[in-house]
Amino acid sequence: MFKRYLFVSFAQIFFPFFLVLLFIASVVLLIDIAGRTYVIKMSFADLGTLFLYLIPSSLFFIIPITFFAALVLGVAKLTYDYELMVCFSLGAKPLDIVKFFLPITILATIILFVFSLVMLPLANSASKNFVAQKKADIDVNIKSGEFGQKLGDWLVYVDSAHKRTYKNLILFSENGFEGDTFIVAESGKTNNNQGLFELNLEQGSAYFASPEELKRVDYHQMSVRQNVSEPQLRGYDLFEYWHNVFTSDSHQKPRKLAQAVMVSLFPLISLFLVPLFGIANPRFRSNMSYFYVIASVALYFVLMHIASEHFPLTGMIIIPLIWCALGFGLYKKFITKFY
């Protein structure tokens, strides 16, 4: 009966909390995808594919935070409903809470390690290859009458657009042929030639500005080219990817590994904080569990960020050990002594 109370209280908080955070992360991710692919035409299926590639990175942070918060708030709910006090009076101990949630926490930690060490590198590689493939097979999504549309290094404006043919084009680039370049054309057509994007312009003028002079060139035909390169579509060697952490001079790979390990271990090393934050005498103490959850999560992730930036390989071992030892010490001092 005691275990059933614990699980039901945990589940009632975890699943709604998880779904809300997942919805918020999905909305933010869709906005980010829209910004990345603004000038590339994609079908609904393509957007869904890219969304599935990118959503694991959001889930990786949502799962440990939601899991830990649900554990603490679930226990606190039983405490302030006086159900936990009744269970303690019948012989239950705070250590029973830790023992009950330990298998679930180990499972969550294993899932997080699979996310961080396998799924995230694969998903990141797949998303980059997917976008690169779409750029190589580019189908430009330039809309008529809209300012600020960017195509490579060029800002583009068109009066009308039909398929890949445009009328009354205006292009500007600070990295043009000779510095600042301003081009106008009566018509233009886009073409993709083996990864080399071409904008073929007809009947217009080009202006080249430099600090010394302004040049004007009238033309009948002009081609503006942008190399979008070929996608590097290949299998991902995970062993080689993580082995480079110890052989490469780059700081990026050790930082990613440190964050992967510390985030994955967070639910497990915080297990003794669950009774510490959730158990209290409801007659004499108000419910501060929400504050404890927010403060502890913020503190841990700040420590994780500092360690991964300055001493990633040692930090991913030292920080979890200190955090676990601190939680166990506080649990022994404030919980086992009184309950």
CSV table of C-alpha atoms in Angstrom, one decimal:
chain,number,residue,atom,x,y,z
A,1,MET,CA,0.0,0.0,0.0
A,2,PHE,CA,2.9,2.4,0.9
A,3,LYS,CA,4.6,1.8,-2.4
A,4,ARG,CA,1.3,2.3,-4.3
A,5,TYR,CA,0.8,5.7,-2.7
A,6,LEU,CA,4.4,6.7,-3.6
A,7,PHE,CA,4.0,5.6,-7.3
A,8,VAL,CA,0.6,7.1,-7.8
A,9,SER,CA,1.7,10.4,-6.3
A,10,PHE,CA,4.8,10.5,-8.5
A,11,ALA,CA,2.9,9.6,-11.7
A,12,GLN,CA,0.2,12.2,-11.1
A,13,ILE,CA,2.9,14.9,-11.1
A,14,PHE,CA,5.4,13.5,-13.6
A,15,PHE,CA,3.3,13.0,-16.7
A,16,PRO,CA,1.4,16.4,-16.7
A,17,PHE,CA,4.6,18.2,-15.9
A,18,PHE,CA,6.5,16.3,-18.6
A,19,LEU,CA,3.8,16.9,-21.3
A,20,VAL,CA,3.7,20.7,-20.5
A,21,LEU,CA,7.4,21.1,-20.8
A,22,LEU,CA,7.5,18.9,-23.9
A,23,PHE,CA,4.8,21.1,-25.5
A,24,ILE,CA,6.7,24.3,-24.7
A,25,ALA,CA,10.0,22.8,-26.0
A,26,SER,CA,8.3,21.7,-29.2
A,27,VAL,CA,6.9,25.2,-29.8
A,28,VAL,CA,10.3,26.7,-29.3
A,29,LEU,CA,11.9,24.1,-31.5
A,30,LEU,CA,9.4,24.6,-34.3
A,31,ILE,CA,10.1,28.4,-34.2
A,32,ASP,CA,13.8,27.6,-34.4
A,33,ILE,CA,13.3,25.2,-37.4
A,34,ALA,CA,11.2,27.9,-39.2
A,35,GLY,CA,14.1,30.4,-38.8
A,36,ARG,CA,16.7,27.9,-40.0
A,37,THR,CA,14.7,26.9,-43.1
A,38,TYR,CA,13.1,30.3,-44.0
A,39,VAL,CA,14.4,30.4,-47.6
A,40,ILE,CA,14.3,26.7,-48.2
A,41,LYS,CA,11.1,25.1,-49.3
A,42,MET,CA,10.2,22.0,-47.2
A,43,SER,CA,7.1,19.8,-47.1
A,44,PHE,CA,5.2,19.1,-43.9
A,45,ALA,CA,6.9,15.6,-43.9
A,46,ASP,CA,10.3,17.3,-44.2
A,47,LEU,CA,9.6,19.6,-41.2
A,48,GLY,CA,8.3,16.6,-39.2
A,49,THR,CA,11.5,14.7,-40.0
A,50,LEU,CA,13.7,17.6,-39.0
A,51,PHE,CA,11.7,18.0,-35.8
A,52,LEU,CA,12.2,14.3,-34.9
A,53,TYR,CA,16.0,14.8,-35.4
A,54,LEU,CA,16.1,17.8,-33.1
A,55,ILE,CA,13.6,16.9,-30.3
A,56,PRO,CA,16.0,14.4,-28.5
A,57,SER,CA,18.2,17.4,-27.4
A,58,SER,CA,15.2,18.9,-25.7
A,59,LEU,CA,14.1,15.6,-24.1
A,60,PHE,CA,17.6,15.1,-22.7
A,61,PHE,CA,17.1,18.1,-20.4
A,62,ILE,CA,13.4,17.8,-19.8
A,63,ILE,CA,13.5,14.2,-18.5
A,64,PRO,CA,16.0,14.7,-15.5
A,65,ILE,CA,14.4,17.9,-14.4
A,66,THR,CA,10.9,16.6,-14.6
A,67,PHE,CA,11.8,13.3,-13.0
A,68,PHE,CA,13.5,14.9,-10.0
A,69,ALA,CA,10.8,17.5,-9.5
A,70,ALA,CA,8.1,14.8,-9.6
A,71,LEU,CA,9.8,12.7,-7.0
A,72,VAL,CA,10.2,15.6,-4.6
A,73,LEU,CA,6.7,17.1,-5.2
A,74,GLY,CA,5.1,13.6,-5.0
A,75,VAL,CA,6.6,12.9,-1.6
A,76,ALA,CA,5.8,16.4,-0.4
A,77,LYS,CA,2.1,16.0,-1.5
A,78,LEU,CA,1.9,12.8,0.6
A,79,THR,CA,3.5,14.7,3.5
A,80,TYR,CA,1.2,17.6,3.5
A,81,ASP,CA,-1.9,15.4,3.0
A,82,TYR,CA,-0.8,13.6,6.3
A,83,GLU,CA,-0.6,10.3,4.4
A,84,LEU,CA,3.1,9.9,4.8
A,85,MET,CA,2.9,10.6,8.6
A,86,VAL,CA,0.4,7.8,8.9
A,87,CYS,CA,2.7,5.4,7.0
A,88,PHE,CA,5.6,6.4,9.2
A,89,SER,CA,3.5,5.6,12.3
A,90,LEU,CA,2.8,2.2,10.9
A,91,GLY,CA,6.5,1.4,10.6
A,92,ALA,CA,7.6,2.8,7.2
A,93,LYS,CA,11.0,4.6,7.1
A,94,PRO,CA,12.4,7.4,4.9
A,95,LEU,CA,14.9,4.9,3.6
A,96,ASP,CA,12.0,2.9,2.2
A,97,ILE,CA,11.2,5.8,-0.1
A,98,VAL,CA,14.8,5.8,-1.4
A,99,LYS,CA,14.7,2.0,-2.0
A,100,PHE,CA,11.4,2.2,-3.8
A,101,PHE,CA,12.5,4.9,-6.2
A,102,LEU,CA,16.0,3.5,-6.8
A,103,PRO,CA,15.1,1.0,-9.6
A,104,ILE,CA,13.0,3.7,-11.4
A,105,THR,CA,15.8,6.2,-11.0
A,106,ILE,CA,18.4,3.8,-12.4
A,107,LEU,CA,16.2,3.1,-15.4
A,108,ALA,CA,15.8,6.9,-16.0
A,109,THR,CA,19.6,7.3,-15.7
A,110,ILE,CA,20.2,4.5,-18.3
A,111,ILE,CA,17.8,6.1,-20.7
A,112,LEU,CA,19.5,9.5,-20.2
A,113,PHE,CA,22.9,7.9,-21.0
A,114,VAL,CA,21.5,6.3,-24.1
A,115,PHE,CA,20.1,9.7,-25.1
A,116,SER,CA,23.4,11.6,-24.4
A,117,LEU,CA,26.0,9.1,-25.7
A,118,VAL,CA,24.1,7.6,-28.6
A,119,MET,CA,21.0,9.3,-29.7
A,120,LEU,CA,22.1,13.0,-29.5
A,121,PRO,CA,25.3,12.5,-31.6
A,122,LEU,CA,23.3,10.5,-34.2
A,123,ALA,CA,20.4,12.9,-34.3
A,124,ASN,CA,22.8,15.9,-34.5
A,125,SER,CA,24.6,14.3,-37.5
A,126,ALA,CA,21.3,13.3,-39.2
A,127,SER,CA,19.9,16.8,-38.8
A,128,LYS,CA,23.0,18.4,-40.3
A,129,ASN,CA,23.1,16.0,-43.2
A,130,PHE,CA,19.3,16.5,-43.8
A,131,VAL,CA,19.7,20.3,-44.0
A,132,ALA,CA,22.8,20.0,-46.1
A,133,GLN,CA,20.9,17.6,-48.5
A,134,LYS,CA,18.0,20.1,-48.8
A,135,LYS,CA,20.5,22.9,-49.5
A,136,ALA,CA,22.2,20.8,-52.2
A,137,ASP,CA,18.7,20.1,-53.7
A,138,ILE,CA,17.8,23.7,-53.0
A,139,ASP,CA,14.3,24.9,-53.8
A,140,VAL,CA,14.3,28.6,-52.8
A,141,ASN,CA,11.3,29.9,-50.9
A,142,ILE,CA,11.6,33.7,-51.8
A,143,LYS,CA,8.3,35.4,-51.2
A,144,SER,CA,7.1,38.4,-53.2
A,145,GLY,CA,6.8,41.7,-51.4
A,146,GLU,CA,8.7,40.7,-48.3
A,147,PHE,CA,11.9,42.5,-47.0
A,148,GLY,CA,14.8,40.9,-45.2
A,149,GLN,CA,14.8,37.6,-47.0
A,150,LYS,CA,18.3,36.2,-47.0
A,151,LEU,CA,19.9,33.9,-49.6
A,152,GLY,CA,23.5,33.1,-48.7
A,153,ASP,CA,25.3,36.4,-48.4
A,154,TRP,CA,22.5,38.3,-50.2
A,155,LEU,CA,19.5,40.1,-49.0
A,156,VAL,CA,16.8,39.7,-51.7
A,157,TYR,CA,13.5,41.5,-52.5
A,158,VAL,CA,11.2,40.6,-55.4
A,159,ASP,CA,7.9,42.1,-56.7
A,160,SER,CA,6.5,38.8,-57.9
A,161,ALA,CA,7.4,35.1,-57.8
A,162,HIS,CA,6.2,32.2,-59.8
A,163,LYS,CA,7.9,28.8,-59.3
A,164,ARG,CA,11.6,29.7,-59.8
A,165,THR,CA,11.1,32.8,-61.9
A,166,TYR,CA,11.0,36.3,-60.3
A,167,LYS,CA,10.3,39.8,-61.5
A,168,ASN,CA,11.8,43.2,-60.4
A,169,LEU,CA,14.6,41.8,-58.1
A,170,ILE,CA,16.7,43.8,-55.7
A,171,LEU,CA,19.8,42.2,-54.2
A,172,PHE,CA,22.3,43.6,-51.7
A,173,SER,CA,25.4,42.2,-50.1
A,174,GLU,CA,28.2,43.6,-48.0
A,175,ASN,CA,30.4,40.7,-49.2
A,176,GLY,CA,29.7,41.1,-52.9
A,177,PHE,CA,32.1,41.3,-55.9
A,178,GLU,CA,33.9,44.5,-54.8
A,179,GLY,CA,32.7,45.2,-51.2
A,180,ASP,CA,29.1,46.5,-50.9
A,181,THR,CA,27.1,45.4,-53.9
A,182,PHE,CA,23.6,46.5,-55.0
A,183,ILE,CA,21.9,44.8,-57.9
A,184,VAL,CA,18.6,45.5,-59.6
A,185,ALA,CA,17.1,43.3,-62.4
A,186,GLU,CA,13.8,43.2,-64.3
A,187,SER,CA,13.7,39.4,-64.1
A,188,GLY,CA,15.6,36.4,-62.7
A,189,LYS,CA,15.5,32.7,-62.4
A,190,THR,CA,17.1,30.3,-59.9
A,191,ASN,CA,18.9,27.1,-60.8
A,192,ASN,CA,20.8,24.4,-58.8
A,193,ASN,CA,23.8,23.0,-60.7
A,194,GLN,CA,25.3,20.1,-58.6
A,195,GLY,CA,25.3,22.1,-55.4
A,196,LEU,CA,26.2,25.4,-57.1
A,197,PHE,CA,23.2,27.7,-56.7
A,198,GLU,CA,22.7,30.2,-59.5
A,199,LEU,CA,20.5,33.2,-59.8
A,200,ASN,CA,20.4,34.2,-63.5
A,201,LEU,CA,19.4,37.9,-63.8
A,202,GLU,CA,18.3,39.8,-67.0
A,203,GLN,CA,18.1,43.5,-67.9
A,204,GLY,CA,19.4,45.5,-64.9
A,205,SER,CA,22.2,47.4,-63.2
A,206,ALA,CA,24.8,46.6,-60.6
A,207,TYR,CA,26.4,49.1,-58.3
A,208,PHE,CA,29.7,48.5,-56.6
A,209,ALA,CA,30.6,50.8,-53.6
A,210,SER,CA,34.0,51.3,-52.1
A,211,PRO,CA,35.4,54.1,-49.9
A,212,GLU,CA,37.0,55.8,-53.0
A,213,GLU,CA,34.3,55.4,-55.7
A,214,LEU,CA,31.0,54.1,-56.8
A,215,LYS,CA,30.8,52.0,-60.0
A,216,ARG,CA,27.8,51.2,-62.1
A,217,VAL,CA,27.5,48.4,-64.6
A,218,ASP,CA,24.5,47.9,-66.9
A,219,TYR,CA,24.0,44.4,-68.1
A,220,HIS,CA,21.7,42.2,-70.2
A,221,GLN,CA,22.5,39.0,-68.4
A,222,MET,CA,24.3,38.3,-65.1
A,223,SER,CA,24.7,35.2,-62.9
A,224,VAL,CA,25.1,35.3,-59.1
A,225,ARG,CA,26.5,32.1,-57.8
A,226,GLN,CA,26.5,30.6,-54.3
A,227,ASN,CA,28.3,27.4,-53.4
A,228,VAL,CA,26.0,25.5,-51.1
A,229,SER,CA,28.4,22.4,-51.1
A,230,GLU,CA,27.5,18.8,-51.1
A,231,PRO,CA,26.2,17.1,-47.9
A,232,GLN,CA,28.5,14.8,-46.1
A,233,LEU,CA,26.2,11.8,-45.9
A,234,ARG,CA,28.0,9.1,-44.0
A,235,GLY,CA,27.5,6.7,-41.1
A,236,TYR,CA,28.4,8.0,-37.6
A,237,ASP,CA,31.2,6.2,-35.7
A,238,LEU,CA,30.2,6.8,-32.1
A,239,PHE,CA,33.4,5.1,-30.8
A,240,GLU,CA,35.5,7.5,-32.9
A,241,TYR,CA,33.3,10.4,-31.9
A,242,TRP,CA,33.8,10.0,-28.1
A,243,HIS,CA,37.4,8.7,-28.5
A,244,ASN,CA,38.3,12.1,-29.8
A,245,VAL,CA,37.4,13.6,-26.4
A,246,PHE,CA,40.7,12.3,-25.1
A,247,THR,CA,42.8,12.8,-28.3
A,248,SER,CA,41.6,16.0,-29.8
A,249,ASP,CA,42.8,19.5,-28.8
A,250,SER,CA,39.3,20.9,-29.2
A,251,HIS,CA,37.5,21.9,-26.0
A,252,GLN,CA,34.1,21.2,-27.5
A,253,LYS,CA,34.1,17.4,-27.2
A,254,PRO,CA,35.2,17.2,-23.6
A,255,ARG,CA,32.5,19.8,-22.7
A,256,LYS,CA,29.8,17.8,-24.4
A,257,LEU,CA,30.9,14.6,-22.7
A,258,ALA,CA,31.0,16.3,-19.3
A,259,GLN,CA,27.5,17.7,-19.7
A,260,ALA,CA,26.2,14.4,-21.0
A,261,VAL,CA,27.5,12.5,-17.9
A,262,MET,CA,26.5,15.1,-15.3
A,263,VAL,CA,23.0,15.6,-16.7
A,264,SER,CA,22.5,11.8,-17.0
A,265,LEU,CA,23.6,11.2,-13.4
A,266,PHE,CA,21.5,14.0,-11.9
A,267,PRO,CA,18.4,12.0,-11.0
A,268,LEU,CA,20.5,9.2,-9.4
A,269,ILE,CA,22.9,11.4,-7.4
A,270,SER,CA,19.9,13.5,-6.2
A,271,LEU,CA,17.9,10.6,-4.8
A,272,PHE,CA,18.7,11.4,-1.2
A,273,LEU,CA,17.5,14.9,-1.7
A,274,VAL,CA,14.0,13.5,-2.4
A,275,PRO,CA,13.2,12.7,1.3
A,276,LEU,CA,15.2,15.7,2.4
A,277,PHE,CA,13.0,18.1,0.5
A,278,GLY,CA,9.8,16.2,0.6
A,279,ILE,CA,9.5,15.0,4.2
A,280,ALA,CA,8.6,17.5,6.9
A,281,ASN,CA,6.2,17.9,9.8
A,282,PRO,CA,3.2,19.6,8.2
A,283,ARG,CA,2.1,21.1,11.6
A,284,PHE,CA,5.3,23.2,12.0
A,285,ARG,CA,6.7,23.7,8.5
A,286,SER,CA,5.1,25.1,5.4
A,287,ASN,CA,5.5,23.4,2.0
A,288,MET,CA,8.8,24.8,0.6
A,289,SER,CA,9.4,21.8,-1.8
A,290,TYR,CA,8.8,23.9,-5.0
A,291,PHE,CA,11.5,26.4,-3.9
A,292,TYR,CA,13.9,23.6,-3.0
A,293,VAL,CA,13.5,21.9,-6.4
A,294,ILE,CA,14.1,25.1,-8.3
A,295,ALA,CA,17.1,26.1,-6.2
A,296,SER,CA,18.7,22.7,-6.3
A,297,VAL,CA,18.2,22.3,-10.1
A,298,ALA,CA,19.6,25.8,-10.7
A,299,LEU,CA,22.6,25.2,-8.5
A,300,TYR,CA,23.5,21.9,-10.0
A,301,PHE,CA,23.2,23.1,-13.6
A,302,VAL,CA,25.3,26.2,-12.8
A,303,LEU,CA,28.0,24.0,-11.3
A,304,MET,CA,27.7,21.7,-14.3
A,305,HIS,CA,28.2,24.6,-16.7
A,306,ILE,CA,31.3,25.9,-14.7
A,307,ALA,CA,32.9,22.5,-14.5
A,308,SER,CA,32.3,21.6,-18.2
A,309,GLU,CA,33.8,24.9,-19.3
A,310,HIS,CA,36.9,25.0,-17.1
A,311,PHE,CA,37.7,21.4,-16.1
A,312,PRO,CA,35.3,19.0,-17.9
A,313,LEU,CA,37.0,15.6,-17.5
A,314,THR,CA,37.7,15.9,-13.8
A,315,GLY,CA,34.5,17.9,-13.2
A,316,MET,CA,32.2,15.2,-14.5
A,317,ILE,CA,33.6,12.9,-11.8
A,318,ILE,CA,34.1,15.4,-8.9
A,319,ILE,CA,30.8,17.3,-9.1
A,320,PRO,CA,28.5,14.2,-9.0
A,321,LEU,CA,30.5,12.7,-6.1
A,322,ILE,CA,30.3,15.9,-4.1
A,323,TRP,CA,26.6,16.4,-4.9
A,324,CYS,CA,25.7,12.8,-3.9
A,325,ALA,CA,27.8,13.0,-0.7
A,326,LEU,CA,26.3,16.3,0.3
A,327,GLY,CA,22.8,15.0,-0.3
A,328,PHE,CA,23.4,11.9,1.8
A,329,GLY,CA,25.0,13.9,4.6
A,330,LEU,CA,22.0,16.3,4.8
A,331,TYR,CA,19.6,13.4,4.6
A,332,LYS,CA,21.4,11.7,7.6
A,333,LYS,CA,21.5,14.9,9.6
A,334,PHE,CA,17.9,16.2,9.1
A,335,ILE,CA,15.8,13.2,8.2
A,336,THR,CA,17.0,9.9,9.7
A,337,LYS,CA,17.5,11.6,13.0
A,338,PHE,CA,13.8,12.6,13.3
A,339,TYR,CA,11.8,10.0,11.2
